[in-house]
Tab-separated table of C-alpha atoms and ligand atoms in Angstrom:
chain	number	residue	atom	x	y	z
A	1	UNK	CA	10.036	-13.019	11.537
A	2	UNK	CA	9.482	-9.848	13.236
A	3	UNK	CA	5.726	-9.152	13.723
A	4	UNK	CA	3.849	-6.908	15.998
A	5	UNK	CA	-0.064	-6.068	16.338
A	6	UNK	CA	-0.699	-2.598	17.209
A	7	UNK	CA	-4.146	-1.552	18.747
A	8	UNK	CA	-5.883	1.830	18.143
A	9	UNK	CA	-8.730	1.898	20.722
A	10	UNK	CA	-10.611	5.324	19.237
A	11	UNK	CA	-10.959	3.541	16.314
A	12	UNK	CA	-11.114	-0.199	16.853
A	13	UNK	CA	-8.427	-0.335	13.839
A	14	UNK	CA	-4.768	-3.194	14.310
A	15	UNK	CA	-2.393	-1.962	12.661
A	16	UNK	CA	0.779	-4.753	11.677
A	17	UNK	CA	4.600	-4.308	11.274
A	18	UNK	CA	6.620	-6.730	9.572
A	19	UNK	CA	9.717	-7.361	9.271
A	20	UNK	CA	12.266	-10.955	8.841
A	21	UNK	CA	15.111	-9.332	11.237
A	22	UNK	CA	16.124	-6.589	13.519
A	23	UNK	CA	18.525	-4.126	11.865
A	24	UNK	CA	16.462	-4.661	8.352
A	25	UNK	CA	13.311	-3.143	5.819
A	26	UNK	CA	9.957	-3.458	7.639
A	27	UNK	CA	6.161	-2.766	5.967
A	28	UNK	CA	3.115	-1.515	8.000
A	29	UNK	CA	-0.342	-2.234	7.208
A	30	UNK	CA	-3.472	0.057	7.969
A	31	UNK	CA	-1.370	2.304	10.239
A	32	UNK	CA	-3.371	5.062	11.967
A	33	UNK	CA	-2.482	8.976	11.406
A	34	UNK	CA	-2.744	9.772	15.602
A	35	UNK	CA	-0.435	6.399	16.525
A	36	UNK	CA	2.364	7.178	13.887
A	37	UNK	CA	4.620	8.265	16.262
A	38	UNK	CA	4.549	5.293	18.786
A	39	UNK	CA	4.382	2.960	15.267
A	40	UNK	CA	8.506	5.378	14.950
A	41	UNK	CA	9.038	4.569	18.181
A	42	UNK	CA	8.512	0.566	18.251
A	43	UNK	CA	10.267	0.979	14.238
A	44	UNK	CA	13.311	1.993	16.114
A	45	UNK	CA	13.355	0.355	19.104
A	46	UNK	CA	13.116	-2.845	16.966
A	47	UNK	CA	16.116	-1.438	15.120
A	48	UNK	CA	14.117	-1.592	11.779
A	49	UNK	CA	13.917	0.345	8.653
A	50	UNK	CA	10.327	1.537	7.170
A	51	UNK	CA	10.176	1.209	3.733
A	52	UNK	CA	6.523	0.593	2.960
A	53	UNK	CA	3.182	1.480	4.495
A	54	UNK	CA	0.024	-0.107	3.151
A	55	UNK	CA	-3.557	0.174	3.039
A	56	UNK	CA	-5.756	-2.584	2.553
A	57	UNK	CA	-8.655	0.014	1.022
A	58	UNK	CA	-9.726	3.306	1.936
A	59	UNK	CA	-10.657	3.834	5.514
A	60	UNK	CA	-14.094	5.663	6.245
A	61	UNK	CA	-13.318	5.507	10.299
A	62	UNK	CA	-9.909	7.098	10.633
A	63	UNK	CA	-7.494	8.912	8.808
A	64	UNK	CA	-4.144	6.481	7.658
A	65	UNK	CA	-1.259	7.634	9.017
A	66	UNK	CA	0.306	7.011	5.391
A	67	UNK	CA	1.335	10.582	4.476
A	68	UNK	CA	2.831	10.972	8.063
A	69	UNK	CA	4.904	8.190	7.419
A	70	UNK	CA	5.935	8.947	3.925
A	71	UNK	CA	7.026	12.513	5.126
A	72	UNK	CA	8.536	11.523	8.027
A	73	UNK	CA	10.476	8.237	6.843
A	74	UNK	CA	10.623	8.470	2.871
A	75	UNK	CA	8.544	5.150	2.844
A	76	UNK	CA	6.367	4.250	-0.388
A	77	UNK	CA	3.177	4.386	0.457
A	78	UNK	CA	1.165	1.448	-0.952
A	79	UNK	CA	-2.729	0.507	-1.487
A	80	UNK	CA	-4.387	-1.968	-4.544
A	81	UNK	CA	-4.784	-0.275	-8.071
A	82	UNK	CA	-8.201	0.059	-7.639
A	83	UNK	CA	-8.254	2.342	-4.761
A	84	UNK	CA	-9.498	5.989	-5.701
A	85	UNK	CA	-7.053	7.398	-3.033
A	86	UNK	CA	-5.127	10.752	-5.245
A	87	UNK	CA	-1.476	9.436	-5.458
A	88	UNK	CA	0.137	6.441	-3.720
A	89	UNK	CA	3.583	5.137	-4.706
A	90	UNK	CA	2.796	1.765	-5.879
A	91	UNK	CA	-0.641	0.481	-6.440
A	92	UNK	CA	-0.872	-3.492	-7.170
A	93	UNK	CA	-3.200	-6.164	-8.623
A	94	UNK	CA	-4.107	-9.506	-7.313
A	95	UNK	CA	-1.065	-11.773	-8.806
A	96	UNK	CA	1.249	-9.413	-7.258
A	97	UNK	CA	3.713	-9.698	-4.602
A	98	UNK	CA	3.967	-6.899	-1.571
A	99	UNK	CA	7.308	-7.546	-0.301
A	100	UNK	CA	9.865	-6.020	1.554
A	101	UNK	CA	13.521	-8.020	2.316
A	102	UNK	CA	13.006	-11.309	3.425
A	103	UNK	CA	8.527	-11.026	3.591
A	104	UNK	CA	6.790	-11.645	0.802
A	105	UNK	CA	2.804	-11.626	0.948
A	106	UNK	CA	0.682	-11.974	-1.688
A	107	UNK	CA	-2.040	-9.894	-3.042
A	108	UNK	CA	-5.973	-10.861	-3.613
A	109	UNK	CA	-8.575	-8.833	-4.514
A	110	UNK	CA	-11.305	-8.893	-2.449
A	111	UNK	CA	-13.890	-6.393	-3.072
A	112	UNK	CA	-17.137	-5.896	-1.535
A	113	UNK	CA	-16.768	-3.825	2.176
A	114	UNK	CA	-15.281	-1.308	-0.330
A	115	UNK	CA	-14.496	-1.717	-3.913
A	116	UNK	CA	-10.815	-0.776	-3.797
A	117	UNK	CA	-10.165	-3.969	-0.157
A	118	UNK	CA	-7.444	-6.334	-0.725
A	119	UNK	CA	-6.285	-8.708	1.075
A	120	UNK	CA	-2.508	-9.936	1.949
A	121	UNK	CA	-1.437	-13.719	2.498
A	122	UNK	CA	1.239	-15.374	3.595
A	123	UNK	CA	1.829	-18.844	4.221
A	124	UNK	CA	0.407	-19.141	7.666
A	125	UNK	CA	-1.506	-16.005	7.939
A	126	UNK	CA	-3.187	-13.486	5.999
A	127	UNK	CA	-4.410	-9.768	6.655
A	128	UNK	CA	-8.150	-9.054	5.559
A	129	UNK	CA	-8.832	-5.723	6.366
A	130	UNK	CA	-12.369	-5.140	7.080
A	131	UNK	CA	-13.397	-7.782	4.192
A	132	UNK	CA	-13.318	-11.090	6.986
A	133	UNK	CA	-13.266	-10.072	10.984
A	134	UNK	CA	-13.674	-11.965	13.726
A	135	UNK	CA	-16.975	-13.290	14.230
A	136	UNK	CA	-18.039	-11.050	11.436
A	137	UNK	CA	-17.600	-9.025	7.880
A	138	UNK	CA	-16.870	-5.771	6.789
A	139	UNK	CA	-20.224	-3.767	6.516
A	140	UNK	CA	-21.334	-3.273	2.639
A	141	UNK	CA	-23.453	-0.389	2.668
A	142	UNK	CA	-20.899	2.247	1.268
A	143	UNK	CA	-17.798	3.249	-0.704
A	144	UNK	CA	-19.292	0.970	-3.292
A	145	UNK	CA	-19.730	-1.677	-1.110
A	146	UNK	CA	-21.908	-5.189	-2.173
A	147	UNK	CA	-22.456	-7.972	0.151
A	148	UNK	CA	-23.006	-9.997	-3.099
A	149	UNK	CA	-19.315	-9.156	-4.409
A	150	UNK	CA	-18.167	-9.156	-0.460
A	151	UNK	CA	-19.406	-13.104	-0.634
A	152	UNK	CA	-17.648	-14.236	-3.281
A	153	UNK	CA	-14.514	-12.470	-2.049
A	154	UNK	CA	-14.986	-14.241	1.026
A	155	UNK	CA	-16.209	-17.799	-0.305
A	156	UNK	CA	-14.401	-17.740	-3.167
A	157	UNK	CA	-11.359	-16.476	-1.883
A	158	UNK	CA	-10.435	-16.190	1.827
A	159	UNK	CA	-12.196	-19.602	3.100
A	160	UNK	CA	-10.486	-21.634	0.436
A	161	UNK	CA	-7.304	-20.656	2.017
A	162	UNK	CA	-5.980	-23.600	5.104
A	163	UNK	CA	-8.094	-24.060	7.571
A	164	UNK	CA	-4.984	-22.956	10.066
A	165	UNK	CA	-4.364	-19.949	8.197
A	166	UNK	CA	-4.422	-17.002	11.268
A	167	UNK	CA	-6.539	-14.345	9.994
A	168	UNK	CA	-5.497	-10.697	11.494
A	169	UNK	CA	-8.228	-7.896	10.486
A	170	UNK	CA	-8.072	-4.075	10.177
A	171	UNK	CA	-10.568	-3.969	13.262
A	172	UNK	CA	-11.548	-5.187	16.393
A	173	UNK	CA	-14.326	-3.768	18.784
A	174	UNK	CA	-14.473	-6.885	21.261
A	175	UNK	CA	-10.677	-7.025	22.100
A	176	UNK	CA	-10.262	-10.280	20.133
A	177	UNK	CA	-7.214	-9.982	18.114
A	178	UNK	CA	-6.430	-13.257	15.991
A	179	UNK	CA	-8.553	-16.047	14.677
A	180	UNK	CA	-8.334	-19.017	11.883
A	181	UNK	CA	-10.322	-19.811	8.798
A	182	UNK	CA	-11.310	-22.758	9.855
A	183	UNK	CA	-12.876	-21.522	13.147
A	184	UNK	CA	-14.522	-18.785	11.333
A	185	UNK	CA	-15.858	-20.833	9.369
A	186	UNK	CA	-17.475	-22.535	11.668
A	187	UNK	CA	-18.507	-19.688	14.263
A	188	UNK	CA	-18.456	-16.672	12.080
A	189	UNK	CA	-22.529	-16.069	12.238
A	190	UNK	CA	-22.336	-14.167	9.227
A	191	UNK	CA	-21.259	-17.192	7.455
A	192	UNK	CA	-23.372	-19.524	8.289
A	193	UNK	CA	-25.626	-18.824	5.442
A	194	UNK	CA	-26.972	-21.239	2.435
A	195	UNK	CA	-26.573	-19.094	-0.108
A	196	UNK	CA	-25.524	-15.836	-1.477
A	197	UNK	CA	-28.442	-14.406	-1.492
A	198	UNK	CA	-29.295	-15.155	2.092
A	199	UNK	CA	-25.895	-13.421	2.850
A	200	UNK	CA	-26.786	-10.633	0.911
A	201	UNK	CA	-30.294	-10.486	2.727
A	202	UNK	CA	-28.393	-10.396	5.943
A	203	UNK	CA	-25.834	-7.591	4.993
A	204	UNK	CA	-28.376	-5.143	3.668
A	205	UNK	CA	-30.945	-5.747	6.790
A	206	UNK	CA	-27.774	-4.604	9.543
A	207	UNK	CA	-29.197	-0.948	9.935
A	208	UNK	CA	-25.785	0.554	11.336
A	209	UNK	CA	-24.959	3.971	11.767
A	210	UNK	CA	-22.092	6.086	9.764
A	211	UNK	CA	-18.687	5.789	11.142
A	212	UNK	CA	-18.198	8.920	13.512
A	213	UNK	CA	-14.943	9.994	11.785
A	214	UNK	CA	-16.606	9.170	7.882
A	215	UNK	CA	-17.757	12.754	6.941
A	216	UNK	CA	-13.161	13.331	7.869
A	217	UNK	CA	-11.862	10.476	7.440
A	218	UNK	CA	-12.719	9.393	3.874
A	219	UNK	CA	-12.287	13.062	2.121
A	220	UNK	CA	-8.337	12.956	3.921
A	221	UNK	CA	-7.843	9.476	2.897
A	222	UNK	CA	-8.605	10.043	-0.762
A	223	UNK	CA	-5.970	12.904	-0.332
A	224	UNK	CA	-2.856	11.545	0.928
A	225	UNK	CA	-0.384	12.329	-2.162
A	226	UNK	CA	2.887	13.979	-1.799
A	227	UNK	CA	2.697	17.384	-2.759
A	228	UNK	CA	4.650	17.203	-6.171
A	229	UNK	CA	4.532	21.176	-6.942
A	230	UNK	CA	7.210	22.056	-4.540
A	231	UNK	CA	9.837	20.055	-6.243
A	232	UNK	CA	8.719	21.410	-9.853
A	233	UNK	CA	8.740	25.012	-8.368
A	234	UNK	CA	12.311	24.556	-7.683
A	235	UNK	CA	13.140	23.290	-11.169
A	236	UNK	CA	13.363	19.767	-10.479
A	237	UNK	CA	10.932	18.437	-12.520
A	238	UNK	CA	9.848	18.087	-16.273
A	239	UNK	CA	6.180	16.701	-17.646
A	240	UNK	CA	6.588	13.406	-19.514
A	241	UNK	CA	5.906	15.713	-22.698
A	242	UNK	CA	9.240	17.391	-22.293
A	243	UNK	CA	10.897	14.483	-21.361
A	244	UNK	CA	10.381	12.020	-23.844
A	245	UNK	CA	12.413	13.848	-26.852
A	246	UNK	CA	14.959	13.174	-24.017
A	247	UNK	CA	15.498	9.274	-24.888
A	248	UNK	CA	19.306	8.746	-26.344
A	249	UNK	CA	20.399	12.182	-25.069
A	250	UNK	CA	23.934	11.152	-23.678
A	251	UNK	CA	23.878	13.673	-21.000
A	252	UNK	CA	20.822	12.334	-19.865
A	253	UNK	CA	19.933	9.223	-17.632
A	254	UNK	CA	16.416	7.643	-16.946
A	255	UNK	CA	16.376	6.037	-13.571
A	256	UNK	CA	13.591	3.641	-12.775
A	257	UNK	CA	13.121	3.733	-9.231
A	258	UNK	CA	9.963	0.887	-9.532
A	259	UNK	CA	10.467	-2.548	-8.183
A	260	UNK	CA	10.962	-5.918	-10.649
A	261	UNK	CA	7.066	-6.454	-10.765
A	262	UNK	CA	6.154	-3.268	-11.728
A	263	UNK	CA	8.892	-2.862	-14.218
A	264	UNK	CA	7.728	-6.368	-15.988
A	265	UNK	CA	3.407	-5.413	-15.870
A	266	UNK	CA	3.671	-1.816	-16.874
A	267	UNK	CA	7.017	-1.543	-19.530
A	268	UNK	CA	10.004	0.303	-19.150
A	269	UNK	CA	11.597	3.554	-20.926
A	270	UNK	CA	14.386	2.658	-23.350
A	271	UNK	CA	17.574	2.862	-22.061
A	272	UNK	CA	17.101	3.476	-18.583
A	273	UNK	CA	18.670	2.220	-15.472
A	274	UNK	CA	17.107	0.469	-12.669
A	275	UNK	CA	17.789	1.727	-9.344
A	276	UNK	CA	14.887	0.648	-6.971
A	277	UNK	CA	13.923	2.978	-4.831
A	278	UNK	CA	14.190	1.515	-1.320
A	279	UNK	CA	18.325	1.563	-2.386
A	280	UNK	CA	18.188	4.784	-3.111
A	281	UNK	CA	20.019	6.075	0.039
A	282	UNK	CA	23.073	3.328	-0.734
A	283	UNK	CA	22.936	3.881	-4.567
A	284	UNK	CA	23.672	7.867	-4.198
A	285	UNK	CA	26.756	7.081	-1.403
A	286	UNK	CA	30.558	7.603	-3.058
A	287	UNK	CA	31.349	5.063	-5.696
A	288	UNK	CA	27.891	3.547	-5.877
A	289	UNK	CA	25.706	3.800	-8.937
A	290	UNK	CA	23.741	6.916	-9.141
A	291	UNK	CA	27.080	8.393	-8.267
A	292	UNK	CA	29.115	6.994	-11.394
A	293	UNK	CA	26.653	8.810	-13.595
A	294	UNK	CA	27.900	12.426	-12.101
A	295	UNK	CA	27.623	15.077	-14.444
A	296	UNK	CA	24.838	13.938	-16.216
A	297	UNK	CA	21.433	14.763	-15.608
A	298	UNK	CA	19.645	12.304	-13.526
A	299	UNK	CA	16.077	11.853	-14.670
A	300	UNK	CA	13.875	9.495	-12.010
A	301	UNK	CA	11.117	7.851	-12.427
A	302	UNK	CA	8.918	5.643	-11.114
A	303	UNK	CA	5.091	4.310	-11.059
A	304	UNK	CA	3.173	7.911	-10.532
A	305	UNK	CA	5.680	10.541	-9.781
A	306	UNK	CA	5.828	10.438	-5.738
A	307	UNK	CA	9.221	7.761	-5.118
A	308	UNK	CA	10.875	9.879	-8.100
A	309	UNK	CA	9.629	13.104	-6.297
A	310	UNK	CA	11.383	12.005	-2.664
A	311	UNK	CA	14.505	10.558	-5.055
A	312	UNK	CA	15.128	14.623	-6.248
A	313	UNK	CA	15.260	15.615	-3.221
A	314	UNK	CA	17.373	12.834	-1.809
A	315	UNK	CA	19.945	13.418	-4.612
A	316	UNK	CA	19.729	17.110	-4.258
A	317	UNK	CA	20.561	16.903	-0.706
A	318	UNK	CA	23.704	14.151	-1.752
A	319	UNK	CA	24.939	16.598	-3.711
A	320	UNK	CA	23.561	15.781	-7.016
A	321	UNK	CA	21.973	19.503	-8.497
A	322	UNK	CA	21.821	17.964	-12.086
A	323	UNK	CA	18.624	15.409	-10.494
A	324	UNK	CA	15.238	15.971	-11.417
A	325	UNK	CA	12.417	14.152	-12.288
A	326	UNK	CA	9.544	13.458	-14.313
A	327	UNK	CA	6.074	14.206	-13.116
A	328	UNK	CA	3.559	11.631	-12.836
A	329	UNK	CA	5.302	8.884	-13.606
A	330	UNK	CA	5.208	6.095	-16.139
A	331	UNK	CA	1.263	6.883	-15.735
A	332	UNK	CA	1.805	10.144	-16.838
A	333	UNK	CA	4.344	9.062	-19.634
A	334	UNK	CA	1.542	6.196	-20.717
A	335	UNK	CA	-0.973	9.242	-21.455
A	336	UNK	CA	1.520	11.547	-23.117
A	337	UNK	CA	2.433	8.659	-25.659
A	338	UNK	CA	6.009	7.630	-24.453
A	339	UNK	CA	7.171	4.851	-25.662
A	340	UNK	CA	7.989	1.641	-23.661
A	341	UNK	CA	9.809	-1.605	-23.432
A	342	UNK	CA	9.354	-4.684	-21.769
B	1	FE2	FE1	-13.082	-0.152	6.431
């Protein structure tokens, strides 16, 4: 595997890339808006491909360098369903899988430093975000924050996983930059408590200031959607409303652009063709799929509008002026009353 640990020092924050070889997809967690262009540089240096950038919840101390790396690489951005961010590409639930080729982590909930924090684990390591640092916890006292849910998060969840597990936080401000459950266990102060409510006694008696960067940081970060209304201005897009009396329209496809997992939770419109998204670029070349279904309109659509947003424009540019796509999303087509299979 291909892993690095990138430092922001403003900030305290570690940001991670992942990939399983050189030449293939890569993910990035809690990337930070100001380092995106050295997180480009190292991305092709290692001879990787972006394809997702992740958020473990939304951060009150810097702004994510998700958007940047959406416009500037086509990634899907990604954070857990609860987060109240606008618009990310895919949102997921504990049970799910984050994956790109060959890494597969999976997803637990694990609320309490915020109420939208999640936490990603794979088999010898897992990424807590600001839920479990080193030699301490994620603080509790806003963003919905509770030390009592932020205890069972971390009791119930993150110290039942091996004691060898590495654990790799969002932050660091002491320049330590991996530990273990087991050894936080047993020399993380904050959890040396004997009961919850002694934790949550200790959480709500810390007394800290506001981040610096909160009053900029969290207002951006709940605002990092792709601007949708460019591609409808040009005629590339239809409401789920207009779209739906589409459905058995021979000159018509539907093109789900959503990965297996979301495909079997959320349903899929009828007689539609699955094309996921990181593909796309392969899928639209001579002779390959999107491209067999030329002269027909190409309808995309994915989880909440923004992959079938950057799919328009990728057709358009391939060549394909029939593409468009359908605002929103299957969220959108949920609300209007489309119908679905599984
Ligand atoms: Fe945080």
């Amino acid at each position: 595997m291909l892993f690095r640990q990138l430092f922001d020092s403003v900030s305290g924050t570690y940001s991670y890339i992942l990939a399983s070889r050189r030449g293939g997809e890569a993910m990035i967690i809690d990337p930070v808006l100001e380092k995106v262009d050295r997180y480009l540089q190292l991305v092709n240096e290692l001879d990787l491909r972006l394809v997702k950038a992740v958020d473990t919840h939304l951060h009150a101390d810097h702004i994510t360098g998700l958007g940047a790396l959406r416009d500037r690489t086509r990634c899907v951005t990604v954070m857990g369903e609860n987060t109240k961010a606008d618009l990310v590409s895919m949102r997921l639930a504990e049970g799910d899988k984050l994956t790109v080729e060959g890494v597969s982590l999976d997803v637990l909930y694990t609320p309490g430093h915020t109420d939208d924090s999640y936490s990603f684990v794979m088999a010898d390591r897992v990424f807590t975000g600001d839920t479990l640092l080193i030699r301490g916890t994620g603080r509790t006292d806003f963003q919905n924050g509770s030390a009592r849910v932020q205890y069972e998060s971390i009791f119930g969840k993150l110290l039942r996983l091996p004691d060898e597990t590495m654990v790799f936080p969002a932050h660091d401000y002491k320049g330590d930059t991996v530990s273990t459950i087991g050894e936080e266990k047993r020399c993380n102060p904050r959890l040396q408590v004997k009961s919850i409510d002694d934790y949550v006694e200790l959480m709500n008696n810390l007394k800290l200031p506001n981040p610096k960067m909160m009053d900029v940081a969290v207002p951006s970060n709940l605002k990092v959607g792709l601007a949708q209304d460019q591609i409808a201005r040009r005629g590339w897009a239809l409401d789920a409303a207009q779209a739906i009396p589409l459905i058995g329209r021979g000159d018509i496809v539907f093109i789900d652009l959503r990965e297996q997992g979301e495909r079997d939770r959320h349903g899929v419109i009828p007689e539609s063709q699955h094309a996921p998204y990181p593909e796309l670029q392969r899928n639209l070349g001579a002779g390959e799929l999107l491209n067999s279904f030329a002269g027909k309109t190409l309808l995309f659509y994915c989880a909440f509008g923004e992959r079938s947003a950057m799919a328009v424009q990728a057709a358009q540019d391939a060549g394909l002026a029939a593409a468009k796509h359908i605002t929103g999303g299957i969220d959108a087509w949920k609300k209007a009353g489309g119908p679905l299979e599984r």
